[in-house]
Coordinates of C-alpha atoms (C1' of nucleotides) in Angstrom, one line a residue:
Chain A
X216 CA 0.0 0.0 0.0
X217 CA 1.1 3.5 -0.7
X218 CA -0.1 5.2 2.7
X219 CA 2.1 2.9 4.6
X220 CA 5.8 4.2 2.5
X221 CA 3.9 8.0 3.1
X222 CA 3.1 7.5 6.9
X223 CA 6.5 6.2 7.3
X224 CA 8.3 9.1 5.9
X225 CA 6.4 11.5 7.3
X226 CA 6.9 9.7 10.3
X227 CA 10.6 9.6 9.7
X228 CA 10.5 13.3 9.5
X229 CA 8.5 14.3 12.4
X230 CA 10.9 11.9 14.6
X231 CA 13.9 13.7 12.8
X232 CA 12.4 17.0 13.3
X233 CA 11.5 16.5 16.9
X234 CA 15.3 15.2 18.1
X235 CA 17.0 18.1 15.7
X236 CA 14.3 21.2 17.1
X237 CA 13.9 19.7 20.6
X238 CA 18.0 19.9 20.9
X239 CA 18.9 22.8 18.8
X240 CA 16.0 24.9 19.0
X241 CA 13.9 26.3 15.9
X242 CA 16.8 29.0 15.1
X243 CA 19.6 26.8 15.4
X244 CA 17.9 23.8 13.6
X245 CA 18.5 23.4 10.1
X246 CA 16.4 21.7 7.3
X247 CA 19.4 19.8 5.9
X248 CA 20.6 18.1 8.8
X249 CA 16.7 17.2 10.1
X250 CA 16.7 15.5 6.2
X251 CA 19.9 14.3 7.0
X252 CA 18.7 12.4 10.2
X253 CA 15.7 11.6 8.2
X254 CA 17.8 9.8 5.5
X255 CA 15.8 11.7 2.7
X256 CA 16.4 14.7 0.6
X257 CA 15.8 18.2 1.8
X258 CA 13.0 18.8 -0.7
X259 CA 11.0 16.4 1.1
X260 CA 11.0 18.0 4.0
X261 CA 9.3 20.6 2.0
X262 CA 6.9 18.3 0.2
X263 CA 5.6 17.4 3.8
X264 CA 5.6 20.3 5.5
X265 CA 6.1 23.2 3.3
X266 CA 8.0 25.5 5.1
X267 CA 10.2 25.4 8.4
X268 CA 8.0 26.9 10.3
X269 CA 5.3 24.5 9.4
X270 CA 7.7 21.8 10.6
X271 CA 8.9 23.5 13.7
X272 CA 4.7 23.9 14.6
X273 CA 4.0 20.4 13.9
X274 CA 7.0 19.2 16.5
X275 CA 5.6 21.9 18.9
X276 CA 2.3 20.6 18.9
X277 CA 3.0 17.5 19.0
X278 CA 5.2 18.3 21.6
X279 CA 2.9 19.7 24.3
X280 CA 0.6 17.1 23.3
X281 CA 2.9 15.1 25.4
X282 CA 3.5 17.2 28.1
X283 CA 0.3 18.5 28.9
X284 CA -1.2 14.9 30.2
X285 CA 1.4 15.0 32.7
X286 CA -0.2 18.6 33.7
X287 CA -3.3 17.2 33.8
X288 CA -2.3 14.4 36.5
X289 CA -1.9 17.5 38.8
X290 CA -4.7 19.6 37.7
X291 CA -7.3 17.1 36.4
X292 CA -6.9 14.0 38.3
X293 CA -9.7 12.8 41.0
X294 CA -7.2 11.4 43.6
X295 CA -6.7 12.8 47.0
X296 CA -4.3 16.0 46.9
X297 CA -1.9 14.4 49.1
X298 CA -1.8 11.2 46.6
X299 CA -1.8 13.0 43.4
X300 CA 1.1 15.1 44.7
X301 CA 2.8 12.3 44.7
X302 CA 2.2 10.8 42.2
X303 CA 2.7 13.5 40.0
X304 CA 6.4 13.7 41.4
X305 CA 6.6 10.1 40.9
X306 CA 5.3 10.2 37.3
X307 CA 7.3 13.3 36.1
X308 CA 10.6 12.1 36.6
X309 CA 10.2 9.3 34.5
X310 CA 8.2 11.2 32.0
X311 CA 11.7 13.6 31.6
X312 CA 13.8 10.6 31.3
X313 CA 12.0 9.2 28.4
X314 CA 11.4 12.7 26.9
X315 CA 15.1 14.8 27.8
X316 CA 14.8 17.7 25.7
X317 CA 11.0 18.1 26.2
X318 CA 9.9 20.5 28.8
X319 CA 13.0 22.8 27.9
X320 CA 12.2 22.5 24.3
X321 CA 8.4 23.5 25.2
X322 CA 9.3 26.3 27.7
X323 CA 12.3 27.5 25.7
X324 CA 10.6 28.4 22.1
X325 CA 7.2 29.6 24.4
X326 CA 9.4 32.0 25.7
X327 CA 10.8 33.2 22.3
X328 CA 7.4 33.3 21.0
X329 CA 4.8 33.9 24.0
X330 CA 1.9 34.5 21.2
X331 CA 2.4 30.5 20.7
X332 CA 0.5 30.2 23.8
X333 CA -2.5 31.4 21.9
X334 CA -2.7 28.4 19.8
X335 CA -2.2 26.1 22.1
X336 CA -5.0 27.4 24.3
X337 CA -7.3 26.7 21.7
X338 CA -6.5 23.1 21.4
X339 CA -8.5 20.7 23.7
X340 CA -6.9 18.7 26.1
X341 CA -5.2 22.5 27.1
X342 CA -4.8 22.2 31.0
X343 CA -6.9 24.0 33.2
X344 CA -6.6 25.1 36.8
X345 CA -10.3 24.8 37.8
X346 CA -10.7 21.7 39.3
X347 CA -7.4 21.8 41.3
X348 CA -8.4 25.4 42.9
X349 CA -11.5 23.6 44.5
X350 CA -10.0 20.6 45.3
X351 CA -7.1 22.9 47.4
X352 CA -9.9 25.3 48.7
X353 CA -11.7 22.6 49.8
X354 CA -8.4 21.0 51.4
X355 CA -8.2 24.5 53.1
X356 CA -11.7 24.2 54.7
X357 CA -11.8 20.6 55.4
X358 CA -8.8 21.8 58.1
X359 CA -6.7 19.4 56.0
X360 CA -3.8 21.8 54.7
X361 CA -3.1 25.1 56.0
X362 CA -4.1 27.8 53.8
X363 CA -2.5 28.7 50.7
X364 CA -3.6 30.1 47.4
X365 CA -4.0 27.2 44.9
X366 CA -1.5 29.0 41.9
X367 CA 1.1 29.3 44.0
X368 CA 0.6 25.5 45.2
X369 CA 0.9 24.6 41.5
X370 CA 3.1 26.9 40.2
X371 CA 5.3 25.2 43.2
X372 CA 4.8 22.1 42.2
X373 CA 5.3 22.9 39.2
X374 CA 8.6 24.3 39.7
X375 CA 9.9 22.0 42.0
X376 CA 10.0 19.0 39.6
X377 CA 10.6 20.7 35.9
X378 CA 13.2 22.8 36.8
X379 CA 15.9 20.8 38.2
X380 CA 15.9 19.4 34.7
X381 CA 15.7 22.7 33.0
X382 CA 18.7 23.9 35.0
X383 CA 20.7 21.0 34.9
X384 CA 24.2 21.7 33.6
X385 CA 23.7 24.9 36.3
X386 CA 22.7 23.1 39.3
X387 CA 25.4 20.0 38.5
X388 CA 28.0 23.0 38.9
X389 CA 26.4 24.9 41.7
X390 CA 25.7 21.4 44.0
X391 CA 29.4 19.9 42.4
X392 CA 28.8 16.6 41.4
X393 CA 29.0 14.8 38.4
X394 CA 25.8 13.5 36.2
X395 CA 26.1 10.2 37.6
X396 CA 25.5 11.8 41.4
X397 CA 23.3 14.0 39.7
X398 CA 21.1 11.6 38.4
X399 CA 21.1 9.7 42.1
X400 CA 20.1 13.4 43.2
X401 CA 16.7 13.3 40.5
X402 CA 16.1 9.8 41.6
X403 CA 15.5 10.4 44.9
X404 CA 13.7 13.5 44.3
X405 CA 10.7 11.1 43.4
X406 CA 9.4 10.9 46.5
X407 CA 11.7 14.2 48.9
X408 CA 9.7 16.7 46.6
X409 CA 6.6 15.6 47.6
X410 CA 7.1 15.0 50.9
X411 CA 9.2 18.6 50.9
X412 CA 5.6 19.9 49.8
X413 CA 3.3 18.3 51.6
X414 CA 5.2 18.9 54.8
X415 CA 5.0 22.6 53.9
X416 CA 1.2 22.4 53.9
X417 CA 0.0 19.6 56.4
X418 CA -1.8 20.9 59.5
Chain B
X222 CA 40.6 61.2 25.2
X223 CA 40.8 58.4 23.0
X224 CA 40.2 56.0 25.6
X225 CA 36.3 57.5 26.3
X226 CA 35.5 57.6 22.9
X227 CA 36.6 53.5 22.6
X228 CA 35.1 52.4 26.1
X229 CA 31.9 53.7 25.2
X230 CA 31.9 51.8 21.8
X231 CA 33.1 48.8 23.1
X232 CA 30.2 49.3 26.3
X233 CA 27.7 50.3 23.5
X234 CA 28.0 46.7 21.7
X235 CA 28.3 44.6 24.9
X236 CA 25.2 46.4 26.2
X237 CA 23.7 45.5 22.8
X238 CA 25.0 42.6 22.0
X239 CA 23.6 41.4 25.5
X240 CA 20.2 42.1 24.5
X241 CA 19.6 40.5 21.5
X242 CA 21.9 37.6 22.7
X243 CA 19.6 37.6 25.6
X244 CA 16.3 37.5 23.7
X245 CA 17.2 35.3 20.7
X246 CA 20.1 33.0 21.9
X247 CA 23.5 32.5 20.3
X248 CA 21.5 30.6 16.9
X249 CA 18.8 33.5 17.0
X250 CA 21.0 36.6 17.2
X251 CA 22.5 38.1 14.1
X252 CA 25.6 40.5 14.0
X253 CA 23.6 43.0 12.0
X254 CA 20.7 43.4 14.5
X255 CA 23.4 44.0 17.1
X256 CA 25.2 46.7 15.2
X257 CA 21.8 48.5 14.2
X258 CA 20.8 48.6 18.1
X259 CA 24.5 49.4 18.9
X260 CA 23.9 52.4 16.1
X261 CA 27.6 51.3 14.7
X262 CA 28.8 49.4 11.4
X263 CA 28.5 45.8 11.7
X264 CA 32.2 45.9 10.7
X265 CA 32.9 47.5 14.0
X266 CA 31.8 44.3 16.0
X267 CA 34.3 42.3 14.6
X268 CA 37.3 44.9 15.2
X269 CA 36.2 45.0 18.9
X270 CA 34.9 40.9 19.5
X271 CA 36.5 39.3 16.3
X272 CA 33.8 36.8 15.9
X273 CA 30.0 36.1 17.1
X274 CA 31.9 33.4 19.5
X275 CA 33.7 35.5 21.1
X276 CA 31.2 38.5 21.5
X277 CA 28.9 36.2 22.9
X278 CA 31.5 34.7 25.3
X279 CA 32.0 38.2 26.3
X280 CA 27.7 38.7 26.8
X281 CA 27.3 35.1 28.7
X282 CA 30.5 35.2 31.0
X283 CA 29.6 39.2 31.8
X284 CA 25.6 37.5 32.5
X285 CA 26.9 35.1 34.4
X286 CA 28.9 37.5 36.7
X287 CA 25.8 39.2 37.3
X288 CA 23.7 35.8 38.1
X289 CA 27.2 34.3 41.1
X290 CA 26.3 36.8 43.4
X291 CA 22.9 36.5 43.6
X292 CA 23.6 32.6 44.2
X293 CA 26.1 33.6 46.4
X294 CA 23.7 35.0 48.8
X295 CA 22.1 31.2 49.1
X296 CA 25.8 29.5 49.1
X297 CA 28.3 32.1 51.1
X298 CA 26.1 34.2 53.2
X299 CA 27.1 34.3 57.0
X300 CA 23.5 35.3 57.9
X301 CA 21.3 32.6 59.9
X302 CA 19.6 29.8 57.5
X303 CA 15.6 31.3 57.6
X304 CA 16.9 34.5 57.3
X305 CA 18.9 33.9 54.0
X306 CA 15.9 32.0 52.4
X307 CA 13.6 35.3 53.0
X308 CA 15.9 37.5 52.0
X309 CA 17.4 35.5 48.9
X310 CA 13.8 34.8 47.8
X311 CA 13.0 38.7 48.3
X312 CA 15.8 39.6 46.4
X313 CA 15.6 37.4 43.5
X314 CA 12.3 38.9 42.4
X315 CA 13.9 42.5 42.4
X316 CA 16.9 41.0 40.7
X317 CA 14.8 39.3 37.6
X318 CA 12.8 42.5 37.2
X319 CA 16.2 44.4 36.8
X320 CA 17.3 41.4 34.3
X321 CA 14.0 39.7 32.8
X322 CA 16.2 37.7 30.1
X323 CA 19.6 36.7 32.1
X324 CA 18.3 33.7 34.0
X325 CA 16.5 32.4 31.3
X326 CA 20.2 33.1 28.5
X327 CA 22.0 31.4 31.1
X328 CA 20.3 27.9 31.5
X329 CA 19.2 27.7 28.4
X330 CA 22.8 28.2 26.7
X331 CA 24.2 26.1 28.9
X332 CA 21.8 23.3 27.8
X333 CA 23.1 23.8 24.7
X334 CA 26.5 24.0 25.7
X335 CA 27.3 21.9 28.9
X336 CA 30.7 22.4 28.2
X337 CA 30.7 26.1 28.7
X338 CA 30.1 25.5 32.3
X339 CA 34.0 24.3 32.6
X340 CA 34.6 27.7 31.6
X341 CA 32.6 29.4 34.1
X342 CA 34.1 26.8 36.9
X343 CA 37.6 28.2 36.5
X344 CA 36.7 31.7 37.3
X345 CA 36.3 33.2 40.7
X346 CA 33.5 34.2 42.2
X347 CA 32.1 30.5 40.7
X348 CA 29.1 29.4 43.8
X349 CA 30.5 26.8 45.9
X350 CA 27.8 24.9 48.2
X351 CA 30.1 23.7 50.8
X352 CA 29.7 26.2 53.6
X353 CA 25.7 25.9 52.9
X354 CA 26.3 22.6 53.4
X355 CA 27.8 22.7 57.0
X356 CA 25.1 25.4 57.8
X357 CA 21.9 23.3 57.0
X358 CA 23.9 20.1 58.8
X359 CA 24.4 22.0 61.7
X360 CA 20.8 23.2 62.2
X361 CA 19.4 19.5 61.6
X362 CA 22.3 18.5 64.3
X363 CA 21.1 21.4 66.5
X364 CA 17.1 20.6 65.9
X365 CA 15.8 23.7 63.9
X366 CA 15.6 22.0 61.0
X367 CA 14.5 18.1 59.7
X368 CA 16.6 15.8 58.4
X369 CA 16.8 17.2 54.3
X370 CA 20.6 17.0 52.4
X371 CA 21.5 20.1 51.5
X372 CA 21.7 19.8 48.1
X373 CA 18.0 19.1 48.0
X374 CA 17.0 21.6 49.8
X375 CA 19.3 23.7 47.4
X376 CA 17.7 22.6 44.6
X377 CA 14.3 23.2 45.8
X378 CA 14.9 26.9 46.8
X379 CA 16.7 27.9 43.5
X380 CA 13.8 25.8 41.8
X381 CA 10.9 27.9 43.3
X382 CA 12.5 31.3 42.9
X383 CA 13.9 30.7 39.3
X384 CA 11.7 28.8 37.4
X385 CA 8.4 31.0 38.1
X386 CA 10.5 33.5 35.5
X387 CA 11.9 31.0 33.3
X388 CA 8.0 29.5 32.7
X389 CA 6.0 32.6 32.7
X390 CA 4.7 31.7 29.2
X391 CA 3.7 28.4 30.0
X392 CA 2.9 28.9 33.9
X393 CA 0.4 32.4 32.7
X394 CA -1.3 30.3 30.2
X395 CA -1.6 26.9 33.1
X396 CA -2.9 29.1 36.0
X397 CA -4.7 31.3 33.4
X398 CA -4.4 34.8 34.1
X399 CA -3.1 37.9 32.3
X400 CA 0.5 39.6 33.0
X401 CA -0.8 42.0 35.5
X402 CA -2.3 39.3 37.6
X403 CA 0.8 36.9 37.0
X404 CA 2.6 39.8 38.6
X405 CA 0.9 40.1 41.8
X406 CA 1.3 36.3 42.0
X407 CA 5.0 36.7 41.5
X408 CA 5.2 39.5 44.1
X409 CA 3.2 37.8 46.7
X410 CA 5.9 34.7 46.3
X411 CA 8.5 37.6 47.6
X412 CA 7.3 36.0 51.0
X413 CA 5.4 33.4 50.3
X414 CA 8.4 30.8 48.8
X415 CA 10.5 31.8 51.9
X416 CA 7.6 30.5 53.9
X417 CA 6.7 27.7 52.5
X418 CA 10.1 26.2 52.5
X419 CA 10.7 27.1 56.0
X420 CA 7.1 25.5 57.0
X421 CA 8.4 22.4 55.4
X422 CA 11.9 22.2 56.6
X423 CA 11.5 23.7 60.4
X424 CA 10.4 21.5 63.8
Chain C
dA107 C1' 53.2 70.4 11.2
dC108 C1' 53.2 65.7 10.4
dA109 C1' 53.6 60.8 10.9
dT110 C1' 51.5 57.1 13.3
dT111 C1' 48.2 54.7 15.6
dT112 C1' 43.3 54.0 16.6
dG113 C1' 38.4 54.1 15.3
dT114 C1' 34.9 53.8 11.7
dT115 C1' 32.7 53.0 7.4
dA116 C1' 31.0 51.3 2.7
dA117 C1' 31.6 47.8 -0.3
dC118 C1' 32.5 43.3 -0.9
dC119 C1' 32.9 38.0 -0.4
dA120 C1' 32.2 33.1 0.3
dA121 C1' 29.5 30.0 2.6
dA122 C1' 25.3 28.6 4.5
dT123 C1' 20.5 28.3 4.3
dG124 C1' 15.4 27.9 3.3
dG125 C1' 13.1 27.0 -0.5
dT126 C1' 11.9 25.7 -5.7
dT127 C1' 11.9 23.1 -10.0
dA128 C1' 11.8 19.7 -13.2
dA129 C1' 12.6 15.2 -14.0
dA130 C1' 12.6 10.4 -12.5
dC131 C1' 10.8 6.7 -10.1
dT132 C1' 6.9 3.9 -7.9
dA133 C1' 2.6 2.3 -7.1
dT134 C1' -2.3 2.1 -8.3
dA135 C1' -6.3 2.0 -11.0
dT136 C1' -8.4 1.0 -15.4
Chain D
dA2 C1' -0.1 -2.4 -20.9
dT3 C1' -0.7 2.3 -19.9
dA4 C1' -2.3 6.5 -18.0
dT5 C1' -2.5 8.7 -13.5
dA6 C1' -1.4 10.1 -9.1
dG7 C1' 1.8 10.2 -5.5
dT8 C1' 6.8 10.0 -3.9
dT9 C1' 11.7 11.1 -4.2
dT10 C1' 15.8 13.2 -5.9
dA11 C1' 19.6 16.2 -8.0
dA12 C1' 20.4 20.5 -9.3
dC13 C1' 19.4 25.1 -8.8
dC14 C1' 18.2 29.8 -6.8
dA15 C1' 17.8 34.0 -4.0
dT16 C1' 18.7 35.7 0.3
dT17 C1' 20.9 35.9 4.5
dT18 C1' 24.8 35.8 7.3
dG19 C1' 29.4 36.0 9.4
dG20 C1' 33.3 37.9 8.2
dT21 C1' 37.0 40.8 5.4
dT22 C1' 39.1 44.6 2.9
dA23 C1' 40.6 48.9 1.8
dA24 C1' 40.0 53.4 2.3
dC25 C1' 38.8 57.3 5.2
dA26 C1' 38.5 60.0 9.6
dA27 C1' 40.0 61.2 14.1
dA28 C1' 43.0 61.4 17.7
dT29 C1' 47.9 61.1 19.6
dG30 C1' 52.7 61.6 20.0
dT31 C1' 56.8 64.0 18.6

DNA sequence: ACATTTGTTAACCAAATGGTTAAACTATAT
DNA sequence: ATATAGTTTAACCATTTGGTTAACAAATGT
């Protein structure tokens, strides 16, 4: 069948695209080496996706696509708070593993192009911060967490598990060890950061 | 004097050269962009900094001089441990507002470039963690603090205060709120990080 | 006054880069 | 078998980009 050899390539690309963007970013990325990766020629880059910043919006996409499940396990899931805390910091670490360049990737080119947020908004599956505000406000006045304003709990959360892998290569020369240590460091961050938070807010 | 006429040159690319190095990365920037804003010939840049390399050397190790200090006042403050958390985590704020892009240039080229960071090791002034270390093991020894290693605990207060910048795309779209609002959220975390890390740690 | 060093510019260059074209190849349908 | 539609490539193109050159201007020393 023809659709298979088609899916494949464009396939091929996207994985290309993805590795070459997610590493290099969408102004250091360039076509030829993406097609190089790809093992096809340049022009079919084009044929695909038209135009680089086609390309780059496709990886994007599909990029948050990914991420933004893992959002939702904070925001959206029915557990207990305490629970999907941490889970959450359970979950993300092995989520980064499998995805390195990811979150930087997705943070990085929002940051060089905020108006991107815009179209990802639109999308469904975009995470929202509803259901997590009453489930902390209810935490508040069930007298089971002192009280705290439900974006600063997330945006703590939040912080507390993407950015030691945003900041790596900083914090590996700040805390002096090696990425071997390192990587002991992240491990056992599964389960400090929760507890780290959770102790902060416990009654 | 000669000597005024070149300094202020030579100051009018750097400061320049550090925006648009700071806004669009070392892949994003071009020369020309940097000699428009600098109001010189792009010639010029290359008889002061030779190459984009080096020009951008000069911009990242002059951003990262800025960036020590203000981990320095974590690492090598003599101050007592709760008191260096509220005042580093009051500070910060002030600090990013004076600097928006410099935290952000600084992890993200050194994710590109881990290798720059032996660069930065080798000069002084480079954050060392050892006497934070011997700080935080003393207060668990003398029962103000729980049990937490310190590089943990490092992590998690550079994690809070820096990444609420570094994701401001992403984390204004999550908790869904404008830039004004985001603000106030970012200036109530002035005091509110320092306390929820010293709720978590203290006895 | 004038030679010399330093600062600055316009014009230029070669390489890189995103993108196009036209032709060839492959598979599918009739 | 052959026309047709979809896939892939080599060669090409225009523009951008980092960097250079040579000449000019300004300051400095003697």
């Amino acid at each position: 069948m023809d659709k298979i050899k088609t899916e494949n390539t464009e396939t091929e690309i996207l994985i290309a695209a993805k590795e070459i963007f997610q590493q290099k970013g969408m102004a250091g990325a360039r076509m030829q080496e993406i097609a190089d990766k790809a093992k096809i020629n340049k022009a079919l880059l084009h044929y695909y996706y038209r135009s680089k910043q086609l390309l780059f919006e496709a990886v994007f996409k599909s990029a948050f696509s990914l991420l933004a499940p893992q959002l939702n396990k904070v925001l959206n899931d029915d557990s207990d708070l305490f629970e999907k805390i941490r889970k959450f910091t359970e979950n993300y670490v092995s989520f980064v593993i499998k995805h390195p360049y990811l979150p930087n990737f997705v943070i990085q080119e929002l940051n060089k192009n905020p108006e991107f947020v815009q179209k990802l908004r639109s999308e469904k599956n975009f995470p929202s911060i509803e259901k997590f505000k009453l489930q902390v406000s209810d935490a508040i006045n069930q007298g089971i967490i002192k009280p705290i304003e439900a974006e600063q709990l997330f945006i703590n959360i939040i912080s507390l598990n993407i950015f030691p892998f945003i900041g790596e290569p900083l914090l590996m020369a700040l805390v002096n060890v090696d990425k071997e240590s390192y990587n002991k460091i992240l491990e056992n961050r599964k389960t400090e950061v929760a507890e780290f938070i959770i102790n902060s807010i416990k009654i």
